[in-house]
CSV table of C-alpha atoms in Angstrom, one decimal:
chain,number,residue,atom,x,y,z
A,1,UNK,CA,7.1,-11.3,-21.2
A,2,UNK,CA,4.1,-12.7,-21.2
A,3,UNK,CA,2.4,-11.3,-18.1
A,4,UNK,CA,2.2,-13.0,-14.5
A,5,UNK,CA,2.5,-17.0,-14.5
A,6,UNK,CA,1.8,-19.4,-11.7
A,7,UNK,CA,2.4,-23.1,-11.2
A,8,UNK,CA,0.6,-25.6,-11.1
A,9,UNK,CA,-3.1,-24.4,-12.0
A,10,UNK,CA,-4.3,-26.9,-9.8
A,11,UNK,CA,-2.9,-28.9,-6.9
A,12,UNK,CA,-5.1,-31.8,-4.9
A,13,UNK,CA,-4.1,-32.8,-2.1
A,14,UNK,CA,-4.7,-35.5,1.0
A,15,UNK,CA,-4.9,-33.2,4.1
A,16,UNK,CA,-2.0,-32.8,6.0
A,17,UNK,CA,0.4,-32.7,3.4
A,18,UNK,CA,2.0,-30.0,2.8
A,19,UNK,CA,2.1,-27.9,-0.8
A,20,UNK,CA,4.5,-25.1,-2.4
A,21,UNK,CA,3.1,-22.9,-5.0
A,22,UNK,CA,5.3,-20.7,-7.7
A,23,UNK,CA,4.8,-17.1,-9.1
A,24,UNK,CA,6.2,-15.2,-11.8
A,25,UNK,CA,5.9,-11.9,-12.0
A,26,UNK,CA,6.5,-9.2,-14.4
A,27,UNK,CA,9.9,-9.0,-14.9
A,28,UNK,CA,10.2,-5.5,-14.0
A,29,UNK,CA,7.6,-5.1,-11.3
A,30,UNK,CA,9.0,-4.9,-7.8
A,31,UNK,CA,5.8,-5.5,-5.6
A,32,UNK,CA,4.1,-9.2,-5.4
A,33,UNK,CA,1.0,-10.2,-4.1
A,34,UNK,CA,-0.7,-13.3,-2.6
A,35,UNK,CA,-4.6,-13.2,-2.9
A,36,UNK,CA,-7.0,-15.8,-1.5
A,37,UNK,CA,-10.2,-16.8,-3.5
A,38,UNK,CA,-12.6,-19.0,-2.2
A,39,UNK,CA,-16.0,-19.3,-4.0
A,40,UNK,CA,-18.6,-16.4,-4.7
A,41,UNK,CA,-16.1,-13.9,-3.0
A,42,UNK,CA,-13.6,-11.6,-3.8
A,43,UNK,CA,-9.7,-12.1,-3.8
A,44,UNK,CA,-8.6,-11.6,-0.2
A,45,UNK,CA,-5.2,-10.3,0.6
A,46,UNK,CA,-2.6,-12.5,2.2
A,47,UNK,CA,0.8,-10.8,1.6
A,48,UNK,CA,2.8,-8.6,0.0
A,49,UNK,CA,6.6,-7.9,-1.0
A,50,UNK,CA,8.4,-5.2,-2.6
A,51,UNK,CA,11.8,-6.9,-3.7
A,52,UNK,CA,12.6,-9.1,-1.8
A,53,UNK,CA,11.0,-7.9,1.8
A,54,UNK,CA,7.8,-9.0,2.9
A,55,UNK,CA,5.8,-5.5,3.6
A,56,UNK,CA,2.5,-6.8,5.1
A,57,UNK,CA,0.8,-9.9,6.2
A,58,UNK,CA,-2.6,-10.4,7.0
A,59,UNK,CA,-4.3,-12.0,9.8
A,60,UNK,CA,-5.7,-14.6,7.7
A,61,UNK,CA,-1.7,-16.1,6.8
A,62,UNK,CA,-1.6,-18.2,9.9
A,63,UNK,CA,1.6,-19.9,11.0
A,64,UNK,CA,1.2,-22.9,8.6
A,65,UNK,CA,1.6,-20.2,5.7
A,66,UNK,CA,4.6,-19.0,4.8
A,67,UNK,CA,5.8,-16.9,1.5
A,68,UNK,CA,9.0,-15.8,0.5
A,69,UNK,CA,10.8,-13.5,-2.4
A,70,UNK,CA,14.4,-14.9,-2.8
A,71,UNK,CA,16.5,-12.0,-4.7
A,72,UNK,CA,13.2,-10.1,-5.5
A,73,UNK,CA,12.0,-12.3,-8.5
A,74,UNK,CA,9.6,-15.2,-8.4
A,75,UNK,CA,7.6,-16.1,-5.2
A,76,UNK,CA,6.7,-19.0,-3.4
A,77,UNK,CA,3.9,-19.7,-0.9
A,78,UNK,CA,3.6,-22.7,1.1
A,79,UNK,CA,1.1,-24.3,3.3
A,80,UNK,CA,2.1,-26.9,5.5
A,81,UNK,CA,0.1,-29.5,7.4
A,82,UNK,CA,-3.3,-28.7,4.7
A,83,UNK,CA,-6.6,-28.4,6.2
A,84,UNK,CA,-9.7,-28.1,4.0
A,85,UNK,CA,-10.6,-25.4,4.5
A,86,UNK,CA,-7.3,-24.4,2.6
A,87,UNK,CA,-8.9,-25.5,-0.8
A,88,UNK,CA,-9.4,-22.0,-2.6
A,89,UNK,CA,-7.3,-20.7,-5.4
A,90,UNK,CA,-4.6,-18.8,-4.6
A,91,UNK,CA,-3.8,-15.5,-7.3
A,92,UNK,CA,-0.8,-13.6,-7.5
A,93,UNK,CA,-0.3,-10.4,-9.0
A,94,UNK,CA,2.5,-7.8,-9.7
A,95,UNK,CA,3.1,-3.8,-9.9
A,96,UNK,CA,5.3,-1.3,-10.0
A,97,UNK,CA,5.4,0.9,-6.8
A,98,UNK,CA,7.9,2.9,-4.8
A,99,UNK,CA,7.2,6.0,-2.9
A,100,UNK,CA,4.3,6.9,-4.9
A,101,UNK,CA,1.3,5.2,-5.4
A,102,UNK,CA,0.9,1.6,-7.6
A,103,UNK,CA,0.8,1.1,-11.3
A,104,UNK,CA,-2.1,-1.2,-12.0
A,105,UNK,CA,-1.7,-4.9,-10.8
A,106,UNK,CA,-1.5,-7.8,-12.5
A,107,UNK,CA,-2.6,-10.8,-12.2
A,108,UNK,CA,-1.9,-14.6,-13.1
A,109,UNK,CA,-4.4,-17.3,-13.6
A,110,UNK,CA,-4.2,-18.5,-10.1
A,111,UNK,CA,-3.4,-22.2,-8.8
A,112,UNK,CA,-6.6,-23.8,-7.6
A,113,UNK,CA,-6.3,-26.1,-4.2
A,114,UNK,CA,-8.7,-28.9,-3.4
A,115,UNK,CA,-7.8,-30.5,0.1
A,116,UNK,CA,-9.4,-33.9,0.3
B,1,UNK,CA,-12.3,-4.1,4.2
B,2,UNK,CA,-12.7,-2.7,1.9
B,3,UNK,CA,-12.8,1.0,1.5
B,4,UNK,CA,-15.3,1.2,-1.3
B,5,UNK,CA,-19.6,-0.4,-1.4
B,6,UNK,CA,-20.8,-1.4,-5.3
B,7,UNK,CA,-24.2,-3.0,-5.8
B,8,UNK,CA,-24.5,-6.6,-6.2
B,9,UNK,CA,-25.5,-7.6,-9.7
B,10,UNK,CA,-27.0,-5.1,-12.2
B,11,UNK,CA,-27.8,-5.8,-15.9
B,12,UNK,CA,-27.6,-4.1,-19.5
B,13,UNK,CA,-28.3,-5.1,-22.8
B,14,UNK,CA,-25.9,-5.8,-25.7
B,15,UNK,CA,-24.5,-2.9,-27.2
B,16,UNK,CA,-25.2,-0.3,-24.9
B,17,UNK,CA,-23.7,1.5,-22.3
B,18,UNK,CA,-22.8,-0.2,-19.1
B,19,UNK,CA,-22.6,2.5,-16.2
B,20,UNK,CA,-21.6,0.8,-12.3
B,21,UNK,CA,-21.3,3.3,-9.7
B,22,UNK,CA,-18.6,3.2,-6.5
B,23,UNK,CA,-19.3,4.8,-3.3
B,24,UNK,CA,-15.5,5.5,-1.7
B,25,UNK,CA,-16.9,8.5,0.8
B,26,UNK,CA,-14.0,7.8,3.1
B,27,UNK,CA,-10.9,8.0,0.4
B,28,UNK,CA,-8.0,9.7,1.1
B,29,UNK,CA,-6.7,12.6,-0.9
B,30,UNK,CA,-3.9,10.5,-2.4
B,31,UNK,CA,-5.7,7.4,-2.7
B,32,UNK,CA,-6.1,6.0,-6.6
B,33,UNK,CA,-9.6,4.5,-7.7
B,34,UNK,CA,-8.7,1.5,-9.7
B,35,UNK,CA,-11.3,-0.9,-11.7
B,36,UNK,CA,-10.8,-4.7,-12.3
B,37,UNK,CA,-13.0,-7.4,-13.4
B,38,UNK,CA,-13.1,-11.4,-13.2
B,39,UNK,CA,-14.2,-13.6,-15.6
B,40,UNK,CA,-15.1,-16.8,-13.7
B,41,UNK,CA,-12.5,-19.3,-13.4
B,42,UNK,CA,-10.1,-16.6,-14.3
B,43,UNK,CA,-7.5,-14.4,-12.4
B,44,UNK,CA,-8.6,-10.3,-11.9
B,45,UNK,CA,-8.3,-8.2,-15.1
B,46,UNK,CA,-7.0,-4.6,-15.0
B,47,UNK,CA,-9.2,-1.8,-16.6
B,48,UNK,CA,-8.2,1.5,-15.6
B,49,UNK,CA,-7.2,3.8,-12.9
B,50,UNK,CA,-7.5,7.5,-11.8
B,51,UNK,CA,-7.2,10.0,-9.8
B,52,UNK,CA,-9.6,13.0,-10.0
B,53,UNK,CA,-9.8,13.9,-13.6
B,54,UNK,CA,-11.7,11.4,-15.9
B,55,UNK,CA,-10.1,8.5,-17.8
B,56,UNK,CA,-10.4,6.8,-20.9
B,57,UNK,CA,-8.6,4.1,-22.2
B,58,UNK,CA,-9.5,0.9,-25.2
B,59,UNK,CA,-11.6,-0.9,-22.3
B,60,UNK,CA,-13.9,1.9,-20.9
B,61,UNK,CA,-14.0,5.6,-19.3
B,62,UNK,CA,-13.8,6.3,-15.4
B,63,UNK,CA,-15.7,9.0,-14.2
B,64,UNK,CA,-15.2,10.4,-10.9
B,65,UNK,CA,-16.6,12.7,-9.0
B,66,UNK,CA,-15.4,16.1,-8.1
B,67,UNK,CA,-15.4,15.4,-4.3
B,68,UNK,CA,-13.9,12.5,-5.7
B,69,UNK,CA,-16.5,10.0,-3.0
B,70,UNK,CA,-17.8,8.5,-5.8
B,71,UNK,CA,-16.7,6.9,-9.2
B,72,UNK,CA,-18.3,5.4,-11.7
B,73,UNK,CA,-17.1,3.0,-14.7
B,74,UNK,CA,-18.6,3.2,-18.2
B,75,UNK,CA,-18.4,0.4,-20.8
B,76,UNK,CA,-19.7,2.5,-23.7
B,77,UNK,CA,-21.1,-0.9,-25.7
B,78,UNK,CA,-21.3,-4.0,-23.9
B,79,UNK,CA,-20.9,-7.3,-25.1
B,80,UNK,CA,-21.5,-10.7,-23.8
B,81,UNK,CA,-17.8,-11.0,-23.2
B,82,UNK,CA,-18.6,-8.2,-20.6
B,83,UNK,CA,-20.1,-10.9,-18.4
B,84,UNK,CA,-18.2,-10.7,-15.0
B,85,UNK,CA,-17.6,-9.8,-11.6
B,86,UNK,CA,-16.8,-6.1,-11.6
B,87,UNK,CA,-14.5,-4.6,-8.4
B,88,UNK,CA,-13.5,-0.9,-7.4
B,89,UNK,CA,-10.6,-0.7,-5.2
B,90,UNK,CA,-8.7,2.4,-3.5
B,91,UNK,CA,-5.4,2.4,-2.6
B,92,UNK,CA,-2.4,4.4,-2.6
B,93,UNK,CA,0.5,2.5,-2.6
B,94,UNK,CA,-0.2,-0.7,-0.9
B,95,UNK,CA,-2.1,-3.8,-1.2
B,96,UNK,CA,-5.7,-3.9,-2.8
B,97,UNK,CA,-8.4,-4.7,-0.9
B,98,UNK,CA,-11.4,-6.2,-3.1
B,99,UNK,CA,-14.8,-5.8,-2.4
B,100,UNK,CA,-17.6,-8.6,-3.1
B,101,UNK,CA,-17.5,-6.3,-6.4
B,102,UNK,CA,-20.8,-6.1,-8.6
B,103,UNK,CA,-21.8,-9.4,-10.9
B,104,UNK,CA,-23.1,-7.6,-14.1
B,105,UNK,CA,-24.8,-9.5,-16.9
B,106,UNK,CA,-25.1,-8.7,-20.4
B,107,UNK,CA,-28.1,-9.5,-21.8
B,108,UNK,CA,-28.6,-10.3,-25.3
């Protein structure tokens, strides 16, 4: 296992469309994150799920967002109906968590989206 | 937000000792310190994590505080490769919530 992968590493796009990215995790981690990076700032959390339910959302996953965690494994987040202000990249990340508190995260590369 | 403040940028020379300090006054008594760092263009990197005693690992030693509102993360010889964007997170068992983290440069 080679750590957290995501595809693609970059996506451009007219806006309007709509766009699926895919995560990876580690094979045994049970928690998976969505992060939001735009430029000069730090990763900003937009969901997590442990398994296969999604725990939290924040405020910034508006409806056009959706994630999902089909039999716990990989992950995927879409966007639909892109706006430009969308273009960021997007990191995911895994751990190991239950009851107690995290293991250290991982994370992938990220996918980087430019809405045009 | 985030539950921690780190200063912006700070520098240090090649080869010696980074130190970047982490307020966290308001953590909770169960809440983890945990240390990443981004090379640009690339996805967050672990370093370490801890609790209240100190930690070492290959990558650098965390130091925190007895009243445990403070932390700070040494890299005991930096190297160029040491150029990033340096975060310090609390959480217990949820998500991460980064800060704007601290830039540091190493300096030849």
């Amino acid at each position: 296992d080679t750590g957290v992968s995501q595809d693609p590493r970059h996506k451009i796009t007219k806006r309007g469309q709509n766009v699926t990215f895919r995560c990876d995790p580690i094979s045994e981690h049970n928690r998976l994150y969505w992060y939001r990076q735009t430029l000069g700032q730090g990763p900003e959390f937009l969901t997590y799920f442990q398994n296969e339910a999604q725990l939290e959302k924040s405020r910034l996953l508006s409806d056009r967002f959706s994630a999902e965690r089909p039999k716990g494994s990989f992950s995927t987040l879409e966007i639909q109906r892109t706006e430009q202000g969308d273009s960021a990249m997007y990191l995911c990340a895994s751990s190991w968590g239950d009851r107690g508190p995290n293991t250290e995260a991982f994370f992938g590369q990220g996918t980087r989206l430019t809405v045009v | 937000d985030a539950k921690t403040t780190q200063p912006p940028s700070m520098d240090c020379a090649e080869g010696r000792a980074a130190n970047l300090p982490c307020n966290h006054s308001t953590i909770s008594g169960n809440e983890y310190v945990y240390w990443y760092r981004q090379i640009h263009s690339q996805g967050p990197q672990y370093i370490i994590h801890g609790l209240k005693n100190n930690e070492t690992n290959e990558m650098a030693s965390l130091i925190i505080t007895e009243d445990r509102k403070s932390s700070t993360l040494i890299l005991p010889h930096a190297t160029l490769r040491d150029t990033a964007v340096y975060y310090c997170i609390v959480s217990y068992g949820q998500n991460f919530v980064f800060g704007p983290g601290t830039r540091l440069s190493v300096l030849p």
